[in-house]
Structures are given as C-alpha cells and as structure tokens.
Amino acid sequence: MEIRPATVTDAERVAFIHIRSWQAAYRGLIRQDYLDGLDETFDRRVEWWTSQANGPGVFLVGETDAGELAGFASAGRAREDHELGELYAIYLLAEAWGSGLGAPLLEGATDRLRESGYDEAILWVLDSNGRARRFYEKHGWHSDGGAKIELWGDLALSEVRYRRAL
C-alpha cells in the first residue's frame, strides 16, 4: 500500500471512488434515488477534485499493493473555526474496506494537518453511519456534542462532529 499526494491525473479516479463509496457506504442511510443520481455528478466531481489537487489543503490518495487507486482523504483549515484543522473527506471503494488502507490515509491526513500547525482537528460524520463512527473512534477521534443538518439539494443529512488532538 502507498499513500501519496494526489495529482491532477488522479481526479477522474477519485471522482469515481467518491461516487461508488457513497453509493456503498450510505445504502440504507440516504435515499436510494439520491445515491442512484450521483453518477450524473461525475464530470462536476472531476472538476472539483482537479482543483483540489492544486489547492492549498491536504489531498492524499491510497493505492493498493497492486497499484490501484482505492481511496482518498481531503483535509485543511476548518470551515467554521480557522484555528482548527478539518478532515473533509475520507473514502475508500467498498472492496478496500477492511484492507488496512483507511488507517494510513487517515494518519497521513492528520499528520499533514499537524505539520500545518494545527493542534486540533474536527470532522463531520453522518450520525447514522456506525461503521465510520467506529473507525474514527478506533483512531482517537471522539464526538464532542456538535451536531448539524447539512443540506445537499433536497436531501437533509444529520451529522455529528468529532474532534481529536493532533
């Protein structure tokens, strides 16, 4: 396995991973019609991830031993409190769950936040996503009581905030 900074050439694969991981991870947690419609967002996601590869934040990808890109993590300055770092996203293809790729991606992102001068970081996770919450808790994150409703079009997502000292 290899964790490395993302490049512009990774954007299409990251967009694919982003869509497929949402469709797998959120099945039964988010409306199916919304998940099915994610395929239509591919081109927009490629543009977004292309811009992130050249952006100021942390954008890492994880490759399997076979050299296949199977996950990514994105982090940077917290959107709501600029004194904190924030893990914006960490997603792996379903077939990579349990492979050991998620932990080094998470560690790589938090290491880079620490190197950027942050002492603490936050992340937001779907409150009903027990799998992700257990993963974060296993790696030193804890719920700090923060909660919000995130609106994605006509979809309302109930999220809880996790925090970790870096």
Tab-separated table of N, CA and C in Angstrom:
chain	number	residue	atom	x	y	z
A	1	MET	N	0.839	-1.185	0.000
A	1	MET	CA	0.000	0.000	0.000
A	1	MET	C	0.876	1.237	0.000
A	2	GLU	N	0.401	2.247	-0.685
A	2	GLU	CA	1.127	3.506	-0.724
A	2	GLU	C	0.145	4.657	-0.537
A	3	ILE	N	0.517	5.597	0.322
A	3	ILE	CA	-0.226	6.842	0.496
A	3	ILE	C	0.655	7.931	-0.093
A	4	ARG	N	0.071	8.742	-0.959
A	4	ARG	CA	0.852	9.795	-1.614
A	4	ARG	C	-0.042	10.998	-1.884
A	5	PRO	N	0.582	12.158	-2.120
A	5	PRO	CA	-0.214	13.324	-2.509
A	5	PRO	C	-0.914	13.058	-3.835
A	6	ALA	N	-2.135	13.525	-3.940
A	6	ALA	CA	-2.898	13.387	-5.184
A	6	ALA	C	-2.334	14.337	-6.232
A	7	THR	N	-2.514	13.943	-7.479
A	7	THR	CA	-2.142	14.796	-8.604
A	7	THR	C	-3.382	15.029	-9.462
A	8	VAL	N	-3.266	15.958	-10.380
A	8	VAL	CA	-4.376	16.249	-11.276
A	8	VAL	C	-4.800	14.997	-12.041
A	9	THR	N	-3.854	14.143	-12.364
A	9	THR	CA	-4.184	12.932	-13.127
A	9	THR	C	-4.994	11.925	-12.319
A	10	ASP	N	-5.082	12.113	-10.999
A	10	ASP	CA	-5.885	11.228	-10.144
A	10	ASP	C	-7.350	11.637	-10.074
A	11	ALA	N	-7.697	12.809	-10.588
A	11	ALA	CA	-9.028	13.378	-10.361
A	11	ALA	C	-10.161	12.480	-10.856
A	12	GLU	N	-10.019	11.874	-12.023
A	12	GLU	CA	-11.104	11.018	-12.522
A	12	GLU	C	-11.307	9.803	-11.627
A	13	ARG	N	-10.225	9.180	-11.218
A	13	ARG	CA	-10.347	8.002	-10.348
A	13	ARG	C	-10.917	8.390	-8.991
A	14	VAL	N	-10.496	9.537	-8.454
A	14	VAL	CA	-11.025	9.997	-7.169
A	14	VAL	C	-12.521	10.276	-7.288
A	15	ALA	N	-12.951	10.901	-8.370
A	15	ALA	CA	-14.378	11.152	-8.577
A	15	ALA	C	-15.149	9.832	-8.613
A	16	PHE	N	-14.600	8.837	-9.283
A	16	PHE	CA	-15.214	7.507	-9.338
A	16	PHE	C	-15.311	6.906	-7.931
A	17	ILE	N	-14.210	6.959	-7.179
A	17	ILE	CA	-14.193	6.429	-5.810
A	17	ILE	C	-15.206	7.165	-4.947
A	18	HIS	N	-15.262	8.475	-5.091
A	18	HIS	CA	-16.178	9.287	-4.296
A	18	HIS	C	-17.628	8.837	-4.513
A	19	ILE	N	-18.007	8.679	-5.761
A	19	ILE	CA	-19.376	8.266	-6.074
A	19	ILE	C	-19.646	6.843	-5.609
A	20	ARG	N	-18.784	5.906	-5.959
A	20	ARG	CA	-19.020	4.496	-5.603
A	20	ARG	C	-18.985	4.273	-4.099
A	21	SER	N	-18.117	4.970	-3.393
A	21	SER	CA	-18.060	4.779	-1.943
A	21	SER	C	-19.320	5.326	-1.274
A	22	TRP	N	-19.828	6.457	-1.749
A	22	TRP	CA	-21.093	6.978	-1.226
A	22	TRP	C	-22.208	5.977	-1.481
A	23	GLN	N	-22.265	5.444	-2.682
A	23	GLN	CA	-23.343	4.512	-3.026
A	23	GLN	C	-23.296	3.259	-2.161
A	24	ALA	N	-22.115	2.827	-1.782
A	24	ALA	CA	-21.993	1.633	-0.935
A	24	ALA	C	-22.177	1.969	0.550
A	25	ALA	N	-21.480	2.995	1.017
A	25	ALA	CA	-21.479	3.309	2.446
A	25	ALA	C	-22.823	3.833	2.944
A	26	TYR	N	-23.537	4.538	2.087
A	26	TYR	CA	-24.761	5.189	2.536
A	26	TYR	C	-26.032	4.469	2.104
A	27	ARG	N	-25.889	3.286	1.511
A	27	ARG	CA	-27.075	2.490	1.150
A	27	ARG	C	-27.856	2.193	2.433
A	28	GLY	N	-29.109	2.530	2.426
A	28	GLY	CA	-29.960	2.329	3.601
A	28	GLY	C	-29.911	3.485	4.585
A	29	LEU	N	-28.961	4.408	4.410
A	29	LEU	CA	-28.846	5.562	5.301
A	29	LEU	C	-29.316	6.849	4.626
A	30	ILE	N	-29.209	6.875	3.298
A	30	ILE	CA	-29.617	8.021	2.474
A	30	ILE	C	-30.575	7.480	1.418
A	31	ARG	N	-31.503	8.315	1.003
A	31	ARG	CA	-32.477	7.899	-0.013
A	31	ARG	C	-31.779	7.294	-1.231
A	32	GLN	N	-32.286	6.174	-1.692
A	32	GLN	CA	-31.685	5.456	-2.819
A	32	GLN	C	-31.713	6.275	-4.111
A	33	ASP	N	-32.777	7.046	-4.344
A	33	ASP	CA	-32.829	7.846	-5.568
A	33	ASP	C	-31.709	8.877	-5.602
A	34	TYR	N	-31.340	9.402	-4.440
A	34	TYR	CA	-30.220	10.343	-4.375
A	34	TYR	C	-28.915	9.627	-4.722
A	35	LEU	N	-28.703	8.463	-4.120
A	35	LEU	CA	-27.478	7.700	-4.397
A	35	LEU	C	-27.394	7.298	-5.863
A	36	ASP	N	-28.498	6.868	-6.436
A	36	ASP	CA	-28.515	6.486	-7.853
A	36	ASP	C	-28.171	7.668	-8.751
A	37	GLY	N	-28.578	8.864	-8.357
A	37	GLY	CA	-28.328	10.054	-9.161
A	37	GLY	C	-26.900	10.568	-9.097
A	38	LEU	N	-26.083	10.024	-8.209
A	38	LEU	CA	-24.706	10.501	-8.094
A	38	LEU	C	-23.891	10.280	-9.362
A	39	ASP	N	-24.215	9.250	-10.132
A	39	ASP	CA	-23.478	9.003	-11.376
A	39	ASP	C	-23.509	10.222	-12.292
A	40	GLU	N	-24.603	10.972	-12.240
A	40	GLU	CA	-24.743	12.152	-13.087
A	40	GLU	C	-23.832	13.296	-12.660
A	41	THR	N	-23.211	13.201	-11.480
A	41	THR	CA	-22.350	14.268	-10.974
A	41	THR	C	-20.878	14.023	-11.280
A	42	PHE	N	-20.568	12.983	-12.035
A	42	PHE	CA	-19.174	12.593	-12.252
A	42	PHE	C	-18.322	13.736	-12.821
A	43	ASP	N	-18.754	14.369	-13.901
A	43	ASP	CA	-17.949	15.418	-14.534
A	43	ASP	C	-17.690	16.581	-13.578
A	44	ARG	N	-18.705	16.964	-12.825
A	44	ARG	CA	-18.542	18.051	-11.848
A	44	ARG	C	-17.544	17.655	-10.759
A	45	ARG	N	-17.595	16.405	-10.336
A	45	ARG	CA	-16.653	15.942	-9.307
A	45	ARG	C	-15.224	15.885	-9.848
A	46	VAL	N	-15.062	15.507	-11.097
A	46	VAL	CA	-13.720	15.513	-11.700
A	46	VAL	C	-13.164	16.931	-11.665
A	47	GLU	N	-13.963	17.911	-12.032
A	47	GLU	CA	-13.517	19.313	-11.998
A	47	GLU	C	-13.139	19.725	-10.578
A	48	TRP	N	-13.967	19.353	-9.612
A	48	TRP	CA	-13.708	19.702	-8.214
A	48	TRP	C	-12.387	19.090	-7.737
A	49	TRP	N	-12.212	17.791	-7.962
A	49	TRP	CA	-11.000	17.142	-7.477
A	49	TRP	C	-9.759	17.596	-8.248
A	50	THR	N	-9.909	17.990	-9.489
A	50	THR	CA	-8.785	18.577	-10.232
A	50	THR	C	-8.349	19.868	-9.546
A	51	SER	N	-9.298	20.691	-9.155
A	51	SER	CA	-8.953	21.948	-8.478
A	51	SER	C	-8.312	21.689	-7.119
A	52	GLN	N	-8.730	20.642	-6.439
A	52	GLN	CA	-8.172	20.334	-5.120
A	52	GLN	C	-6.731	19.840	-5.197
A	53	ALA	N	-6.382	19.180	-6.288
A	53	ALA	CA	-5.007	18.681	-6.440
A	53	ALA	C	-4.008	19.821	-6.475
A	54	ASN	N	-4.448	20.997	-6.882
A	54	ASN	CA	-3.573	22.165	-6.931
A	54	ASN	C	-3.860	23.147	-5.807
A	55	GLY	N	-4.756	22.763	-4.908
A	55	GLY	CA	-5.183	23.666	-3.848
A	55	GLY	C	-4.244	23.665	-2.656
A	56	PRO	N	-4.561	24.513	-1.666
A	56	PRO	CA	-3.684	24.662	-0.504
A	56	PRO	C	-3.844	23.576	0.555
A	57	GLY	N	-4.906	22.802	0.504
A	57	GLY	CA	-5.171	21.820	1.552
A	57	GLY	C	-4.445	20.504	1.335
A	58	VAL	N	-4.831	19.526	2.113
A	58	VAL	CA	-4.288	18.171	2.062
A	58	VAL	C	-5.180	17.340	1.148
A	59	PHE	N	-4.583	16.680	0.191
A	59	PHE	CA	-5.335	15.809	-0.717
A	59	PHE	C	-4.442	14.605	-0.997
A	60	LEU	N	-4.771	13.493	-0.357
A	60	LEU	CA	-3.976	12.270	-0.457
A	60	LEU	C	-4.772	11.167	-1.128
A	61	VAL	N	-4.065	10.270	-1.785
A	61	VAL	CA	-4.695	9.077	-2.347
A	61	VAL	C	-3.983	7.852	-1.792
A	62	GLY	N	-4.712	6.746	-1.768
A	62	GLY	CA	-4.173	5.484	-1.292
A	62	GLY	C	-4.250	4.445	-2.394
A	63	GLU	N	-3.127	3.807	-2.622
A	63	GLU	CA	-3.040	2.752	-3.634
A	63	GLU	C	-2.900	1.397	-2.960
A	64	THR	N	-3.510	0.393	-3.554
A	64	THR	CA	-3.364	-0.979	-3.079
A	64	THR	C	-1.972	-1.486	-3.441
A	65	ASP	N	-1.617	-2.660	-2.953
A	65	ASP	CA	-0.335	-3.264	-3.308
A	65	ASP	C	-0.225	-3.508	-4.808
A	66	ALA	N	-1.373	-3.656	-5.478
A	66	ALA	CA	-1.385	-3.863	-6.930
A	66	ALA	C	-1.280	-2.541	-7.695
A	67	GLY	N	-1.164	-1.414	-6.961
A	67	GLY	CA	-1.021	-0.114	-7.598
A	67	GLY	C	-2.320	0.527	-8.031
A	68	GLU	N	-3.467	-0.004	-7.571
A	68	GLU	CA	-4.768	0.557	-7.939
A	68	GLU	C	-5.194	1.595	-6.915
A	69	LEU	N	-5.600	2.756	-7.388
A	69	LEU	CA	-6.115	3.799	-6.515
A	69	LEU	C	-7.444	3.328	-5.947
A	70	ALA	N	-7.540	3.227	-4.611
A	70	ALA	CA	-8.742	2.685	-3.987
A	70	ALA	C	-9.323	3.585	-2.910
A	71	GLY	N	-8.669	4.717	-2.611
A	71	GLY	CA	-9.188	5.602	-1.583
A	71	GLY	C	-8.539	6.966	-1.637
A	72	PHE	N	-9.132	7.912	-0.905
A	72	PHE	CA	-8.569	9.254	-0.831
A	72	PHE	C	-8.979	9.911	0.478
A	73	ALA	N	-8.237	10.944	0.845
A	73	ALA	CA	-8.560	11.769	2.011
A	73	ALA	C	-8.296	13.222	1.647
A	74	SER	N	-9.108	14.088	2.206
A	74	SER	CA	-9.003	15.520	1.963
A	74	SER	C	-9.141	16.236	3.296
A	75	ALA	N	-8.282	17.217	3.545
A	75	ALA	CA	-8.305	17.940	4.815
A	75	ALA	C	-7.742	19.339	4.612
A	76	GLY	N	-7.937	20.180	5.617
A	76	GLY	CA	-7.411	21.544	5.567
A	76	GLY	C	-7.926	22.348	6.737
A	77	ARG	N	-7.964	23.663	6.555
A	77	ARG	CA	-8.443	24.560	7.595
A	77	ARG	C	-9.936	24.324	7.815
A	78	ALA	N	-10.350	24.263	9.063
A	78	ALA	CA	-11.767	24.032	9.375
A	78	ALA	C	-12.627	25.143	8.792
A	79	ARG	N	-13.745	24.745	8.241
A	79	ARG	CA	-14.652	25.707	7.606
A	79	ARG	C	-15.281	26.655	8.608
A	80	GLU	N	-15.511	26.200	9.829
A	80	GLU	CA	-16.241	27.012	10.808
A	80	GLU	C	-15.351	27.657	11.864
A	81	ASP	N	-14.148	27.159	12.047
A	81	ASP	CA	-13.223	27.698	13.045
A	81	ASP	C	-11.819	27.570	12.475
A	82	HIS	N	-11.275	28.668	12.000
A	82	HIS	CA	-9.998	28.642	11.294
A	82	HIS	C	-8.794	28.300	12.176
A	83	GLU	N	-9.024	28.180	13.472
A	83	GLU	CA	-7.939	27.751	14.367
A	83	GLU	C	-7.768	26.237	14.363
A	84	LEU	N	-8.748	25.530	13.806
A	84	LEU	CA	-8.742	24.063	13.794
A	84	LEU	C	-8.476	23.530	12.394
A	85	GLY	N	-7.947	22.323	12.324
A	85	GLY	CA	-7.896	21.596	11.069
A	85	GLY	C	-9.202	20.831	10.922
A	86	GLU	N	-9.468	20.384	9.704
A	86	GLU	CA	-10.685	19.593	9.483
A	86	GLU	C	-10.407	18.496	8.467
A	87	LEU	N	-10.840	17.306	8.792
A	87	LEU	CA	-10.854	16.219	7.819
A	87	LEU	C	-12.154	16.380	7.052
A	88	TYR	N	-12.048	16.755	5.787
A	88	TYR	CA	-13.237	16.984	4.968
A	88	TYR	C	-13.825	15.673	4.462
A	89	ALA	N	-12.961	14.760	4.073
A	89	ALA	CA	-13.449	13.517	3.460
A	89	ALA	C	-12.388	12.441	3.564
A	90	ILE	N	-12.852	11.223	3.734
A	90	ILE	CA	-12.011	10.033	3.572
A	90	ILE	C	-12.943	8.931	3.062
A	91	TYR	N	-12.636	8.446	1.881
A	91	TYR	CA	-13.493	7.438	1.245
A	91	TYR	C	-12.645	6.373	0.578
A	92	LEU	N	-13.115	5.144	0.689
A	92	LEU	CA	-12.493	4.011	0.028
A	92	LEU	C	-13.554	3.240	-0.727
A	93	LEU	N	-13.146	2.623	-1.815
A	93	LEU	CA	-14.050	1.707	-2.506
A	93	LEU	C	-14.446	0.603	-1.542
A	94	ALA	N	-15.660	0.106	-1.648
A	94	ALA	CA	-16.154	-0.923	-0.726
A	94	ALA	C	-15.233	-2.133	-0.683
A	95	GLU	N	-14.680	-2.507	-1.831
A	95	GLU	CA	-13.799	-3.679	-1.838
A	95	GLU	C	-12.489	-3.448	-1.079
A	96	ALA	N	-12.192	-2.194	-0.738
A	96	ALA	CA	-10.988	-1.887	0.033
A	96	ALA	C	-11.274	-1.738	1.526
A	97	TRP	N	-12.552	-1.780	1.927
A	97	TRP	CA	-12.879	-1.702	3.343
A	97	TRP	C	-12.256	-2.895	4.057
A	98	GLY	N	-11.641	-2.644	5.188
A	98	GLY	CA	-11.025	-3.711	5.961
A	98	GLY	C	-9.677	-4.152	5.436
A	99	SER	N	-9.179	-3.489	4.390
A	99	SER	CA	-7.896	-3.881	3.788
A	99	SER	C	-6.695	-3.290	4.501
A	100	GLY	N	-6.937	-2.337	5.400
A	100	GLY	CA	-5.832	-1.668	6.066
A	100	GLY	C	-5.426	-0.371	5.388
A	101	LEU	N	-6.118	0.031	4.343
A	101	LEU	CA	-5.782	1.262	3.627
A	101	LEU	C	-6.334	2.513	4.318
A	102	GLY	N	-7.459	2.401	4.988
A	102	GLY	CA	-8.086	3.561	5.613
A	102	GLY	C	-7.246	4.187	6.714
A	103	ALA	N	-6.663	3.375	7.576
A	103	ALA	CA	-5.888	3.911	8.702
A	103	ALA	C	-4.697	4.751	8.237
A	104	PRO	N	-3.873	4.282	7.282
A	104	PRO	CA	-2.770	5.146	6.854
A	104	PRO	C	-3.231	6.398	6.111
A	105	LEU	N	-4.364	6.330	5.425
A	105	LEU	CA	-4.903	7.542	4.798
A	105	LEU	C	-5.289	8.557	5.873
A	106	LEU	N	-5.993	8.089	6.895
A	106	LEU	CA	-6.398	8.960	7.991
A	106	LEU	C	-5.170	9.520	8.711
A	107	GLU	N	-4.213	8.660	8.984
A	107	GLU	CA	-2.988	9.100	9.656
A	107	GLU	C	-2.222	10.107	8.808
A	108	GLY	N	-2.141	9.867	7.512
A	108	GLY	CA	-1.456	10.796	6.621
A	108	GLY	C	-2.107	12.171	6.636
A	109	ALA	N	-3.433	12.200	6.606
A	109	ALA	CA	-4.148	13.478	6.616
A	109	ALA	C	-3.944	14.203	7.945
A	110	THR	N	-4.048	13.489	9.066
A	110	THR	CA	-3.876	14.149	10.362
A	110	THR	C	-2.428	14.582	10.569
A	111	ASP	N	-1.475	13.802	10.086
A	111	ASP	CA	-0.064	14.213	10.169
A	111	ASP	C	0.158	15.522	9.424
A	112	ARG	N	-0.425	15.644	8.253
A	112	ARG	CA	-0.236	16.863	7.465
A	112	ARG	C	-0.940	18.063	8.091
A	113	LEU	N	-2.076	17.819	8.738
A	113	LEU	CA	-2.718	18.913	9.467
A	113	LEU	C	-1.814	19.378	10.606
A	114	ARG	N	-1.230	18.436	11.335
A	114	ARG	CA	-0.307	18.768	12.424
A	114	ARG	C	0.887	19.560	11.882
A	115	GLU	N	1.446	19.097	10.762
A	115	GLU	CA	2.589	19.780	10.140
A	115	GLU	C	2.223	21.190	9.684
A	116	SER	N	0.939	21.419	9.422
A	116	SER	CA	0.471	22.744	9.009
A	116	SER	C	0.233	23.667	10.204
A	117	GLY	N	0.452	23.158	11.411
A	117	GLY	CA	0.366	23.988	12.603
A	117	GLY	C	-0.901	23.852	13.422
A	118	TYR	N	-1.762	22.928	13.066
A	118	TYR	CA	-2.991	22.740	13.833
A	118	TYR	C	-2.730	21.836	15.029
A	119	ASP	N	-3.322	22.207	16.176
A	119	ASP	CA	-3.219	21.396	17.388
A	119	ASP	C	-4.394	20.445	17.551
A	120	GLU	N	-5.509	20.795	16.888
A	120	GLU	CA	-6.740	20.010	16.985
A	120	GLU	C	-7.400	19.955	15.618
A	121	ALA	N	-8.181	18.904	15.410
A	121	ALA	CA	-8.930	18.780	14.161
A	121	ALA	C	-10.325	18.271	14.457
A	122	ILE	N	-11.221	18.584	13.532
A	122	ILE	CA	-12.598	18.107	13.610
A	122	ILE	C	-12.953	17.386	12.314
A	123	LEU	N	-14.055	16.690	12.358
A	123	LEU	CA	-14.661	16.111	11.163
A	123	LEU	C	-16.149	16.002	11.431
A	124	TRP	N	-16.916	15.914	10.362
A	124	TRP	CA	-18.358	15.723	10.453
A	124	TRP	C	-18.690	14.383	9.827
A	125	VAL	N	-19.549	13.619	10.497
A	125	VAL	CA	-19.921	12.292	10.026
A	125	VAL	C	-21.432	12.125	10.168
A	126	LEU	N	-22.023	11.437	9.220
A	126	LEU	CA	-23.450	11.135	9.275
A	126	LEU	C	-23.742	10.431	10.597
A	127	ASP	N	-24.703	10.945	11.347
A	127	ASP	CA	-24.940	10.390	12.686
A	127	ASP	C	-25.329	8.918	12.661
A	128	SER	N	-25.934	8.458	11.578
A	128	SER	CA	-26.358	7.064	11.487
A	128	SER	C	-25.303	6.146	10.873
A	129	ASN	N	-24.117	6.680	10.567
A	129	ASN	CA	-23.071	5.881	9.943
A	129	ASN	C	-22.186	5.232	11.010
A	130	GLY	N	-22.706	4.168	11.594
A	130	GLY	CA	-21.997	3.473	12.666
A	130	GLY	C	-20.634	2.955	12.252
A	131	ARG	N	-20.509	2.463	11.041
A	131	ARG	CA	-19.220	1.938	10.566
A	131	ARG	C	-18.149	3.024	10.602
A	132	ALA	N	-18.454	4.196	10.045
A	132	ALA	CA	-17.485	5.295	10.031
A	132	ALA	C	-17.202	5.784	11.449
A	133	ARG	N	-18.223	5.892	12.257
A	133	ARG	CA	-18.026	6.384	13.622
A	133	ARG	C	-17.118	5.446	14.411
A	134	ARG	N	-17.300	4.147	14.258
A	134	ARG	CA	-16.421	3.178	14.940
A	134	ARG	C	-14.980	3.319	14.438
A	135	PHE	N	-14.814	3.527	13.128
A	135	PHE	CA	-13.480	3.710	12.547
A	135	PHE	C	-12.792	4.937	13.174
A	136	TYR	N	-13.498	6.068	13.232
A	136	TYR	CA	-12.899	7.277	13.796
A	136	TYR	C	-12.573	7.090	15.269
A	137	GLU	N	-13.481	6.491	16.016
A	137	GLU	CA	-13.248	6.280	17.442
A	137	GLU	C	-12.053	5.368	17.678
A	138	LYS	N	-11.892	4.363	16.853
A	138	LYS	CA	-10.741	3.453	16.954
A	138	LYS	C	-9.428	4.205	16.769
A	139	HIS	N	-9.476	5.307	16.029
A	139	HIS	CA	-8.268	6.065	15.722
A	139	HIS	C	-8.166	7.375	16.500
A	140	GLY	N	-8.809	7.415	17.674
A	140	GLY	CA	-8.597	8.519	18.600
A	140	GLY	C	-9.533	9.708	18.485
A	141	TRP	N	-10.516	9.643	17.616
A	141	TRP	CA	-11.492	10.721	17.490
A	141	TRP	C	-12.631	10.476	18.474
A	142	HIS	N	-13.286	11.546	18.933
A	142	HIS	CA	-14.437	11.398	19.826
A	142	HIS	C	-15.492	12.443	19.480
A	143	SER	N	-16.735	12.080	19.669
A	143	SER	CA	-17.838	13.013	19.459
A	143	SER	C	-17.737	14.109	20.511
A	144	ASP	N	-17.851	15.361	20.081
A	144	ASP	CA	-17.749	16.467	21.037
A	144	ASP	C	-19.087	17.141	21.303
A	145	GLY	N	-20.179	16.531	20.837
A	145	GLY	CA	-21.512	17.068	21.092
A	145	GLY	C	-22.038	17.984	19.997
A	146	GLY	N	-21.196	18.369	19.049
A	146	GLY	CA	-21.654	19.214	17.960
A	146	GLY	C	-22.547	18.421	17.012
A	147	ALA	N	-23.564	19.081	16.483
A	147	ALA	CA	-24.484	18.439	15.547
A	147	ALA	C	-25.015	19.496	14.584
A	148	LYS	N	-25.363	19.056	13.382
A	148	LYS	CA	-25.949	19.975	12.404
A	148	LYS	C	-26.710	19.171	11.355
A	149	ILE	N	-27.526	19.879	10.624
A	149	ILE	CA	-28.206	19.316	9.465
A	149	ILE	C	-27.542	19.920	8.240
A	150	GLU	N	-26.965	19.092	7.401
A	150	GLU	CA	-26.307	19.513	6.156
A	150	GLU	C	-27.298	19.301	5.014
A	151	LEU	N	-27.512	20.330	4.217
A	151	LEU	CA	-28.443	20.235	3.098
A	151	LEU	C	-27.682	20.028	1.799
A	152	TRP	N	-28.034	18.963	1.076
A	152	TRP	CA	-27.498	18.654	-0.248
A	152	TRP	C	-28.697	18.622	-1.189
A	153	GLY	N	-29.024	19.770	-1.757
A	153	GLY	CA	-30.236	19.849	-2.568
A	153	GLY	C	-31.437	19.628	-1.673
A	154	ASP	N	-32.260	18.644	-2.013
A	154	ASP	CA	-33.447	18.347	-1.200
A	154	ASP	C	-33.182	17.255	-0.167
A	155	LEU	N	-31.920	16.944	0.039
A	155	LEU	CA	-31.530	15.908	0.997
A	155	LEU	C	-30.994	16.571	2.267
A	156	ALA	N	-31.549	16.232	3.405
A	156	ALA	CA	-31.097	16.756	4.695
A	156	ALA	C	-30.347	15.652	5.430
A	157	LEU	N	-29.078	15.903	5.730
A	157	LEU	CA	-28.235	14.911	6.400
A	157	LEU	C	-27.954	15.361	7.827
A	158	SER	N	-28.241	14.504	8.779
A	158	SER	CA	-27.975	14.781	10.182
A	158	SER	C	-26.555	14.311	10.502
A	159	GLU	N	-25.708	15.271	10.897
A	159	GLU	CA	-24.298	14.959	11.151
A	159	GLU	C	-23.896	15.309	12.572
A	160	VAL	N	-22.901	14.590	13.058
A	160	VAL	CA	-22.304	14.874	14.349
A	160	VAL	C	-20.837	15.190	14.147
A	161	ARG	N	-20.317	16.030	15.047
A	161	ARG	CA	-18.922	16.455	14.954
A	161	ARG	C	-18.038	15.598	15.846
A	162	TYR	N	-16.897	15.206	15.289
A	162	TYR	CA	-15.864	14.511	16.036
A	162	TYR	C	-14.647	15.408	16.125
A	163	ARG	N	-13.821	15.181	17.141
A	163	ARG	CA	-12.664	16.031	17.419
A	163	ARG	C	-11.491	15.153	17.858
A	164	ARG	N	-10.311	15.663	17.592
A	164	ARG	CA	-9.107	14.941	18.019
A	164	ARG	C	-7.960	15.923	18.196
A	165	ALA	N	-7.199	15.743	19.263
A	165	ALA	CA	-5.948	16.499	19.421
A	165	ALA	C	-4.939	15.926	18.442
A	166	LEU	N	-4.130	16.801	17.867
A	166	LEU	CA	-3.120	16.353	16.926
A	166	LEU	C	-1.754	16.331	17.562
